[in-house]
Coordinates of C-alpha atoms in Angstrom, one line a residue:
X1 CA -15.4 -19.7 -0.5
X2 CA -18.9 -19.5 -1.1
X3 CA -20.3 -18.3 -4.7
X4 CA -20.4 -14.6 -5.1
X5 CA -16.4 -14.5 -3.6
X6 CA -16.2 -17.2 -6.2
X7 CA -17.3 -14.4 -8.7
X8 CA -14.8 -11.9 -7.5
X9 CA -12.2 -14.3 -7.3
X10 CA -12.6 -14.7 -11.4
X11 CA -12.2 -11.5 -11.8
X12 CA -8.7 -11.0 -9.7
X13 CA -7.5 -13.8 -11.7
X14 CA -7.9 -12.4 -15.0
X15 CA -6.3 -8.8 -13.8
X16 CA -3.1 -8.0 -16.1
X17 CA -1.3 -5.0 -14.3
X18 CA 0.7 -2.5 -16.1
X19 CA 2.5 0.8 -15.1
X20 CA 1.0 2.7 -18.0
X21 CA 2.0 6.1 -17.0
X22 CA 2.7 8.8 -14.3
X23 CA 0.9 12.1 -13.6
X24 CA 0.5 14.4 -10.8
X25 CA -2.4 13.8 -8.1
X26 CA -4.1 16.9 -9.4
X27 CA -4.2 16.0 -12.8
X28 CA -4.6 12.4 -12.3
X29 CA -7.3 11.8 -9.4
X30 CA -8.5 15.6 -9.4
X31 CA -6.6 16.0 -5.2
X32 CA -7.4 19.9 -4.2
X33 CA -4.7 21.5 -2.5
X34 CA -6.4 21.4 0.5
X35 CA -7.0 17.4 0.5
X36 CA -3.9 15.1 1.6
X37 CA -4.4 11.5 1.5
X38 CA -3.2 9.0 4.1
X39 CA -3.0 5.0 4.7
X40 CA -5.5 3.1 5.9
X41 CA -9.1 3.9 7.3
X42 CA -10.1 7.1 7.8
X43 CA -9.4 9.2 11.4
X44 CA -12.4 9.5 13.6
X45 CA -10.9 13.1 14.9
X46 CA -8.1 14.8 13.5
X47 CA -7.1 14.9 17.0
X48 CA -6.6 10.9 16.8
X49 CA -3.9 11.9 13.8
X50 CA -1.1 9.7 14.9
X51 CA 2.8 11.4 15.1
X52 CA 4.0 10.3 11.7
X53 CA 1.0 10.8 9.3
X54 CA 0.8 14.6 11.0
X55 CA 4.7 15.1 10.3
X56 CA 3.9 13.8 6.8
X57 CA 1.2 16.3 6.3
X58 CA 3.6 19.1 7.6
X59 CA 6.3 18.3 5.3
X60 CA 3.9 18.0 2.3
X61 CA 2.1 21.3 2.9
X62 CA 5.8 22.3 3.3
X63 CA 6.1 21.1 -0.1
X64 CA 3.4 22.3 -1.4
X65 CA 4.1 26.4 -0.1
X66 CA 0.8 25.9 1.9
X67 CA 2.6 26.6 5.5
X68 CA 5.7 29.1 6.3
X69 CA 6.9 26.6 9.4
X70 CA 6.3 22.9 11.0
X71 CA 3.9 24.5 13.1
X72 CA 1.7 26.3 11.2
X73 CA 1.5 23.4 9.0
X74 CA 0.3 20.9 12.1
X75 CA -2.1 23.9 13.0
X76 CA -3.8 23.8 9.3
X77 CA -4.4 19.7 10.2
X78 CA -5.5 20.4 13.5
X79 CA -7.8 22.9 12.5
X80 CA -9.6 20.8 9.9
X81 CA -8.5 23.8 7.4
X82 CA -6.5 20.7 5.4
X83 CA -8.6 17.5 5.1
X84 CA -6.7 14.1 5.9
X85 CA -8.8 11.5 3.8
X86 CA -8.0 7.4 3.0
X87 CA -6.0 7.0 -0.1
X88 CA -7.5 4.1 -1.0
X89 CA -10.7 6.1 -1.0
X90 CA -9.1 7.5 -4.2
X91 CA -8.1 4.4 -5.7
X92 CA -4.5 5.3 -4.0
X93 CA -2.1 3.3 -2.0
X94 CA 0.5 4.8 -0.3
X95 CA 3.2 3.3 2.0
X96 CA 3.4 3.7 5.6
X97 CA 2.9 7.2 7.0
X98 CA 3.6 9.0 3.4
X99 CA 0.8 11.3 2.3
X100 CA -0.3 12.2 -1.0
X101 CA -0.7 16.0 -1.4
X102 CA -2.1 17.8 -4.9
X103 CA 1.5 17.8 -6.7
X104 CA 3.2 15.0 -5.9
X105 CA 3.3 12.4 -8.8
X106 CA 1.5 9.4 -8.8
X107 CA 2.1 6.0 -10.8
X108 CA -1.2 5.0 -12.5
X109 CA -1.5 0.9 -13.0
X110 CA -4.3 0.1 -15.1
X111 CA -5.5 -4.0 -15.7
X112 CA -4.6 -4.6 -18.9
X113 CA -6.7 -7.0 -18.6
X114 CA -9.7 -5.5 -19.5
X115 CA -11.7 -4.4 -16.1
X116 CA -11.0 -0.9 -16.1
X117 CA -10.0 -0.6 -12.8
X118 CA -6.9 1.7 -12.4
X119 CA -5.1 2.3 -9.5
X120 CA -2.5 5.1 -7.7
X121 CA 0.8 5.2 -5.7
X122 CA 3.6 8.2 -4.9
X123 CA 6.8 7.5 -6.6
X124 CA 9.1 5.9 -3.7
X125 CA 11.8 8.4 -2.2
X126 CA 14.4 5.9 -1.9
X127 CA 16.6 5.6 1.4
X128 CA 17.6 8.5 3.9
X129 CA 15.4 11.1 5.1
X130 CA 11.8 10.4 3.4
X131 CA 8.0 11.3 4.2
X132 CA 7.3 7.4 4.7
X133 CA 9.4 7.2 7.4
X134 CA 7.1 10.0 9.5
X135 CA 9.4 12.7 10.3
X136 CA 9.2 16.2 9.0
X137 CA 12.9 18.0 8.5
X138 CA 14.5 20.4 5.6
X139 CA 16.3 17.6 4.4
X140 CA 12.5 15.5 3.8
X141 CA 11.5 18.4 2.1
X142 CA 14.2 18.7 -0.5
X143 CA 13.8 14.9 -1.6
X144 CA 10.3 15.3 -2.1
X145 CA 11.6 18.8 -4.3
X146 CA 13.5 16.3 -5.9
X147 CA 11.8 13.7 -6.4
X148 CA 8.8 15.6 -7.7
X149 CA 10.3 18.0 -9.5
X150 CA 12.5 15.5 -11.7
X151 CA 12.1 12.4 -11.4
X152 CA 8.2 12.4 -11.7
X153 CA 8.4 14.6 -14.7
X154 CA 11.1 12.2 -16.1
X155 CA 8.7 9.5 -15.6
X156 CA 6.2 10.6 -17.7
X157 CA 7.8 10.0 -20.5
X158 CA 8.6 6.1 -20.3
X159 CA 6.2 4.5 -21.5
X160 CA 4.4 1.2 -20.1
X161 CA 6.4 -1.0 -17.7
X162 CA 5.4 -4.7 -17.6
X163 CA 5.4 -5.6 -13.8
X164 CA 4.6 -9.3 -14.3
X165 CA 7.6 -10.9 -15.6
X166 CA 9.6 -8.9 -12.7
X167 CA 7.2 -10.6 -10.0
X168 CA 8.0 -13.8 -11.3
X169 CA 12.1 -13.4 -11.2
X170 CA 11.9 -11.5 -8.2
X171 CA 10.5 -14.2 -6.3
X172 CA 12.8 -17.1 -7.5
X173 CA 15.4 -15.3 -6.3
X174 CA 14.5 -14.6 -2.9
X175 CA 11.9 -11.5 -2.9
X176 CA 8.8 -12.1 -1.1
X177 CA 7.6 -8.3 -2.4
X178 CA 6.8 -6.5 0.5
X179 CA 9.8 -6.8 2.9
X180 CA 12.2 -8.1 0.4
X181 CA 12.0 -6.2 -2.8
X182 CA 15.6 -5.8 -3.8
X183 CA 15.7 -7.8 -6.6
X184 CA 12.5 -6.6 -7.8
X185 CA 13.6 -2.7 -8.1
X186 CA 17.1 -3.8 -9.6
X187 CA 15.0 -5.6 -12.2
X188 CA 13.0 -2.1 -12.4
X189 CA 15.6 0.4 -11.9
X190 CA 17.0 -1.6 -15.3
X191 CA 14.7 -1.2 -17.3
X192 CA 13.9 2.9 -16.5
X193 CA 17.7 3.7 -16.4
X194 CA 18.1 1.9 -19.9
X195 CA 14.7 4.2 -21.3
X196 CA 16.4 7.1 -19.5
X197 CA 20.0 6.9 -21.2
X198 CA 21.6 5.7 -17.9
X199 CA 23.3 9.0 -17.1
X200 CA 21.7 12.2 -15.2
X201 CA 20.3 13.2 -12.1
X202 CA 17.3 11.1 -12.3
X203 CA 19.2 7.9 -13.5
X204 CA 21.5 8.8 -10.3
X205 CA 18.6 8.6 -8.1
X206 CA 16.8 5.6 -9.1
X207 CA 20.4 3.3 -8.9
X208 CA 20.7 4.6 -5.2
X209 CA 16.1 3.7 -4.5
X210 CA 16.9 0.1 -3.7
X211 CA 13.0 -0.3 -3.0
X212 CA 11.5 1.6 -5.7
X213 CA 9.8 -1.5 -7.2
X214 CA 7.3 -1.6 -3.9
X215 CA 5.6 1.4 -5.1
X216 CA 4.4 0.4 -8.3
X217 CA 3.8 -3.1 -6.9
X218 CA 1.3 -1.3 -4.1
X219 CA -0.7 0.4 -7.2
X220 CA -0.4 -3.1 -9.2
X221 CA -2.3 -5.0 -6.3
X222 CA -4.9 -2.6 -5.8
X223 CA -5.5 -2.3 -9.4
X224 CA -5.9 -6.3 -9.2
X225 CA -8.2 -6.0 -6.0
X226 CA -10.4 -3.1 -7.4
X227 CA -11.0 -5.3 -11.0
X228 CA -12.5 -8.2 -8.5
X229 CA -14.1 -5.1 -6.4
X230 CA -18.3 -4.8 -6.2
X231 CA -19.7 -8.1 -6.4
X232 CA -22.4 -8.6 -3.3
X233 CA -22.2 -11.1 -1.0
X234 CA -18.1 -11.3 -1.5
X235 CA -15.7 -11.4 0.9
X236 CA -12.7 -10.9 -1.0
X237 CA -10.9 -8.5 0.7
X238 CA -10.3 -5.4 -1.9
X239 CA -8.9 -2.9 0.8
X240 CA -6.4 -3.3 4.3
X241 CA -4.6 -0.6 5.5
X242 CA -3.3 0.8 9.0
X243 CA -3.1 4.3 10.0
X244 CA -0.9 4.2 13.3
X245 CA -4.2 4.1 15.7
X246 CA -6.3 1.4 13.4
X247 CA -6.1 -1.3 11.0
X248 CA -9.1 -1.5 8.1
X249 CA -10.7 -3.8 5.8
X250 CA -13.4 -3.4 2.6
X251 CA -14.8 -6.1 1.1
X252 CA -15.7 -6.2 -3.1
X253 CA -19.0 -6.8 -1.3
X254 CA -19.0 -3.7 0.7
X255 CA -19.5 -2.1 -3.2
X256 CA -16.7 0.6 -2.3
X257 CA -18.6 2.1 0.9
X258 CA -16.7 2.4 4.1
X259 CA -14.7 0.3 6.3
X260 CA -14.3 -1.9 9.2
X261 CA -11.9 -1.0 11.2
X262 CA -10.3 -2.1 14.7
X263 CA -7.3 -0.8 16.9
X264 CA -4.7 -2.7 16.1
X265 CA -0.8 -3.5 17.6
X266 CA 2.6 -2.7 16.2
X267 CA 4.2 -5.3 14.0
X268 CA 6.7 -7.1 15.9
X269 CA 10.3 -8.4 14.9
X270 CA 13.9 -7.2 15.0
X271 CA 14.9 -4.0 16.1
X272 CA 16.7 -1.7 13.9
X273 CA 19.8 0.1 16.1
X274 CA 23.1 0.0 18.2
X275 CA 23.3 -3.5 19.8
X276 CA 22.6 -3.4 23.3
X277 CA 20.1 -0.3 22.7
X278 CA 16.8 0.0 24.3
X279 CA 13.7 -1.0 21.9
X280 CA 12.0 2.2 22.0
X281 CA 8.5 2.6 21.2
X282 CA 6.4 1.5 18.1
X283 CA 3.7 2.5 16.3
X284 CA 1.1 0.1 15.7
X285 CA 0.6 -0.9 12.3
X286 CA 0.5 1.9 9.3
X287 CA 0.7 1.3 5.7
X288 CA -1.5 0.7 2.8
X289 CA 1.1 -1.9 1.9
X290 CA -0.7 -4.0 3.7
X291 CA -3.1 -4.8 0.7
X292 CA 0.3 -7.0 -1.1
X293 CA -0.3 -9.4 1.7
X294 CA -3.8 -9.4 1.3
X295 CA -3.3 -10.5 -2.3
X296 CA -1.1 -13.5 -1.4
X297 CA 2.3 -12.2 -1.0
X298 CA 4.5 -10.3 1.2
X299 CA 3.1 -12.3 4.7
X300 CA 1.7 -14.6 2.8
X301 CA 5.1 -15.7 1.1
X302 CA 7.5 -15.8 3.3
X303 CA 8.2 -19.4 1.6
X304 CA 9.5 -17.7 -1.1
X305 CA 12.6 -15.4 0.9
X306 CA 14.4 -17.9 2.9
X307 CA 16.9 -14.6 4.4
X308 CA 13.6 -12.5 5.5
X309 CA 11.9 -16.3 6.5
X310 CA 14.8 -17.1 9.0
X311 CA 14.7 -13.1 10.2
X312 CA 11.8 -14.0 11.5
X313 CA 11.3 -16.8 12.7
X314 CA 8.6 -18.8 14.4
X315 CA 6.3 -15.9 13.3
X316 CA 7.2 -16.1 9.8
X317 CA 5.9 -20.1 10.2
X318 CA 2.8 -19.3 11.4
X319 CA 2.7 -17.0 8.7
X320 CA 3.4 -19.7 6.0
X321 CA 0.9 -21.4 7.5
X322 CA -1.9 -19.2 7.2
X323 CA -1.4 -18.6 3.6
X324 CA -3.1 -22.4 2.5
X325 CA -5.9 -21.9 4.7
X326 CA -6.8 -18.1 3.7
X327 CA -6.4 -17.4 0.1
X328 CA -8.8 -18.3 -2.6
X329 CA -7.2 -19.8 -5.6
X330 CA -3.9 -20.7 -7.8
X331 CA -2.9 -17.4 -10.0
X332 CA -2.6 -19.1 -14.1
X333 CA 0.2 -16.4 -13.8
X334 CA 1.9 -16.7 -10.7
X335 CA 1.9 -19.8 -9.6
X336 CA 1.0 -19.2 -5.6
X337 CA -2.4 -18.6 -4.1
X338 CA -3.9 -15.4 -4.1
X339 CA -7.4 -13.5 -2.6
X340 CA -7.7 -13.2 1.0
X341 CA -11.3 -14.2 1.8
X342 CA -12.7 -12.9 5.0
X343 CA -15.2 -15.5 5.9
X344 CA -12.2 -17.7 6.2
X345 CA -11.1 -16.1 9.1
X346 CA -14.5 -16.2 10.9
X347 CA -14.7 -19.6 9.9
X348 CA -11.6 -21.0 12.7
X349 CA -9.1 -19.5 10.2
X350 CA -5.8 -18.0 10.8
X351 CA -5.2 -14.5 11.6
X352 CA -4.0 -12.7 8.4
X353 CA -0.5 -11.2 8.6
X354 CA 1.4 -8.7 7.2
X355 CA 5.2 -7.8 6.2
X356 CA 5.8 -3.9 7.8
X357 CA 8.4 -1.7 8.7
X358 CA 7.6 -0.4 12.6
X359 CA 8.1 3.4 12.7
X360 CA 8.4 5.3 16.3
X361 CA 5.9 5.8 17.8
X362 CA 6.4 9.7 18.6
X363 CA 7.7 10.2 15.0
X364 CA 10.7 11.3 15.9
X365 CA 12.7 8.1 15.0
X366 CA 11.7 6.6 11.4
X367 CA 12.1 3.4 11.2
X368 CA 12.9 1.8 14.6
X369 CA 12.6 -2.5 13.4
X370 CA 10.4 -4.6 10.9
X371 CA 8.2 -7.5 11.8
X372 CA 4.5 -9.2 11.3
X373 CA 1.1 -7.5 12.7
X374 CA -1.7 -9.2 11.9
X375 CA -5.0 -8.3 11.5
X376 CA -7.8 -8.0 13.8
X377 CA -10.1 -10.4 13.7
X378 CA -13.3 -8.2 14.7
X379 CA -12.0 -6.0 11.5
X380 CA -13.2 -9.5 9.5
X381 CA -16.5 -9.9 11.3
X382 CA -17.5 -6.1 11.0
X383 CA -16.9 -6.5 7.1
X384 CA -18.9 -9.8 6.8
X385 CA -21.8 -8.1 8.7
X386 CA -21.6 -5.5 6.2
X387 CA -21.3 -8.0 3.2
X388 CA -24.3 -9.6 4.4
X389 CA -26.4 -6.7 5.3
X390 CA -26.0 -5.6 2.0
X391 CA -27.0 -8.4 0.3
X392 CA -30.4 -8.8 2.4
X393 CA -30.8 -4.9 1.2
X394 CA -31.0 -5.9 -2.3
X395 CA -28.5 -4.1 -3.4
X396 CA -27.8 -4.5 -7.5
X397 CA -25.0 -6.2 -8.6
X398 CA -22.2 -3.9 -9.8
X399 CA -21.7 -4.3 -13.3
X400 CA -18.5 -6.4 -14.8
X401 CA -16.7 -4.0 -17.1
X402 CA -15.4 -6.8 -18.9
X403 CA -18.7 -7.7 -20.6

């Protein structure tokens, strides 16, 4: 790790995230109804729009009243008449092919540690028919009515939920927090039943979200990742995301400006169906959960979920074994390593992998099995080049809003 990661690294350490509230995407990030946001990098084409995010985008403008029919929604996409841009762009995160539309609510994680940086994620829509899962159907629609029409607004009025001490639990009793999050959102869904009065519609819901903890968590990481963002010559990864056709990076020395980005395969690992079944066709990897392994866990902490560990298998050793030889420093919090630096990698490092759920590749499916993908490798080199070319440019330091 040379000096200016070093300098990032300091930073990401001394992040304290807290759900502080919950707003819509209009109100809180300024969306326009004719802006969705998606994971990953952005599309070169929206003809390149992979099955699941465009299903997403037709069941959100669904949502929204935008479109009469699946159709016409997919034509507005096609058209360019609705802009698909990268969440993360926004300071969003948002799980595998959900997007984020102009009134779906958002939980905002600020650092409490003193940065500034705040961070965004949809509110997770539990189990059954759900816009992460990349299909588009009445029944999709009416959970995200639902869910954004009172749960959201129930939300709101909360208060601040401390995500720390939850991490820490979680993970001595099994969760790795990205494929294994169960005890984290029972943790969670205590706590927001009990400020809730633990009966209603809403309470209802969040006992049945048995990963409703990963959302938060996504916006709790990136708000960690953008306090350590903008220092030049870093390569402390600050952004990672797929988008079904290709996988992405930003470095905090990229200073917030683009991405490298790379095709990249489908995560591989069990198949979810009737044994016996064919395997039938995955995506490759989607999700901006990926930036939880990029901070040190999910992948990355395998060692922590023995059920999820054994799962997997050989690839979840590999894993394990990557995470000693990638990441930056001991958290004062956490206990594990954390901050994936990219030089590593072109240095003879490990590939760095990541915990996802593998959707079907025509969107027709969901969820078809879970596994590892792992990053490209030219996704690091790209961002180096870009760290680098930077720094030759001269380009100013970006100010530490904790002085």
């Amino acid at each position: 790790m040379n000096d200016a990661t070093a300098r990032a690294v300091e930073r990401m350490l001394a992040a304290d995230p807290l759900w502080t509230e919950t707003g819509t995407a209009g109100e809180r990030i300024g969306l326009d109804r004719h802006t969705l946001l998606h994971a990953g990098p952005p599309f070169a084409d929206p003809a390149e729009i992979c099955p699941p995010i465009l299903n997403a985008a037709a069941a959100a403008l669904l949502f929204e009243g935008m479109a009469g029919s699946v159709e016409e929604a997919r034509a507005l996409v096609r058209s360019g008449a609705v802009t698909l841009r990268p969440a993360q762009d926004f300071g969003v995160v948002t799980p595998l092919a959900a997007v984020v539309s102009r009134s779906m609510w958002l939980h905002v994680v600020e650092d409490a540690g003193g940065s500034g940086a705040r961070a965004y994620s949809p509110l997770n829509e539990g189990g059954g028919p759900a816009l992460r899962f990349g299909i588009v159907s009445g029944a999709v629609v009416e959970r995200l009515r639902l869910l954004h029409g009172a749960v959201g607004p129930a939300l709101a009025g909360i208060g601040a939920v401390e995500l720390r001490g939850i991490v820490r639990e979680a993970m001595e009793q099994g969760d790795e927090l990205h494929g294994r999050v169960g005890v984290a959102s029972a943790l969670l869904t205590e706590t927001l039943v009990s400020r809730l009065g633990g009966t209603g519609e809403v309470c209802a819901f969040l006992k049945e979200a048995g990963q409703f903890f990963l959302n938060p968590w996504m916006a709790a990481c990136k708000a960690v990742m953008l306090a350590a963002d903008g220092v030049p010559g870093s390569a402390l990864v600050t952004a990672a995301g797929g988008n079904g056709v290709r996988f992405g990076l930003r470095l905090s020395g990229m200073m917030g400006e683009g991405w490298a980005s790379a095709p990249v395969a489908a995560p591989q690992g069990p198949d979810i169906g009737s044994p016996g079944s064919a395997p039938r066709p995955r995506l490759p990897a989607i999700g901006d959960s990926a930036v939880i392994d990029a901070l040190g866990f999910g992948a990355l902490a395998l060692d922590a979920a023995p059920l999820l560990r054994a799962e997997l298998g050989a690839a979840a050793e590999t894993a394990i074994a990557a995470a000693d030889r990638l990441l930056c420093a001991d958290h004062p919090v956490h206990g594990r390593r954390v901050g994936l630096d990219a030089r590593a990698v072109l240095l003879g490092g490990p590939v760095p992998p990541v915990c996802l759920a593998a959707l079907h590749a025509a969107g027709e499916d969901g969820i078809v099995g879970r596994g590892l993908a792992w990053h490209p490798p030219s996704c690091h080199a790209e961002a180096v080049a870009a760290v680098d070319a930077r720094s030759r440019a001269g380009f100013p330091d970006a100010p530490d809003r904790r002085a």
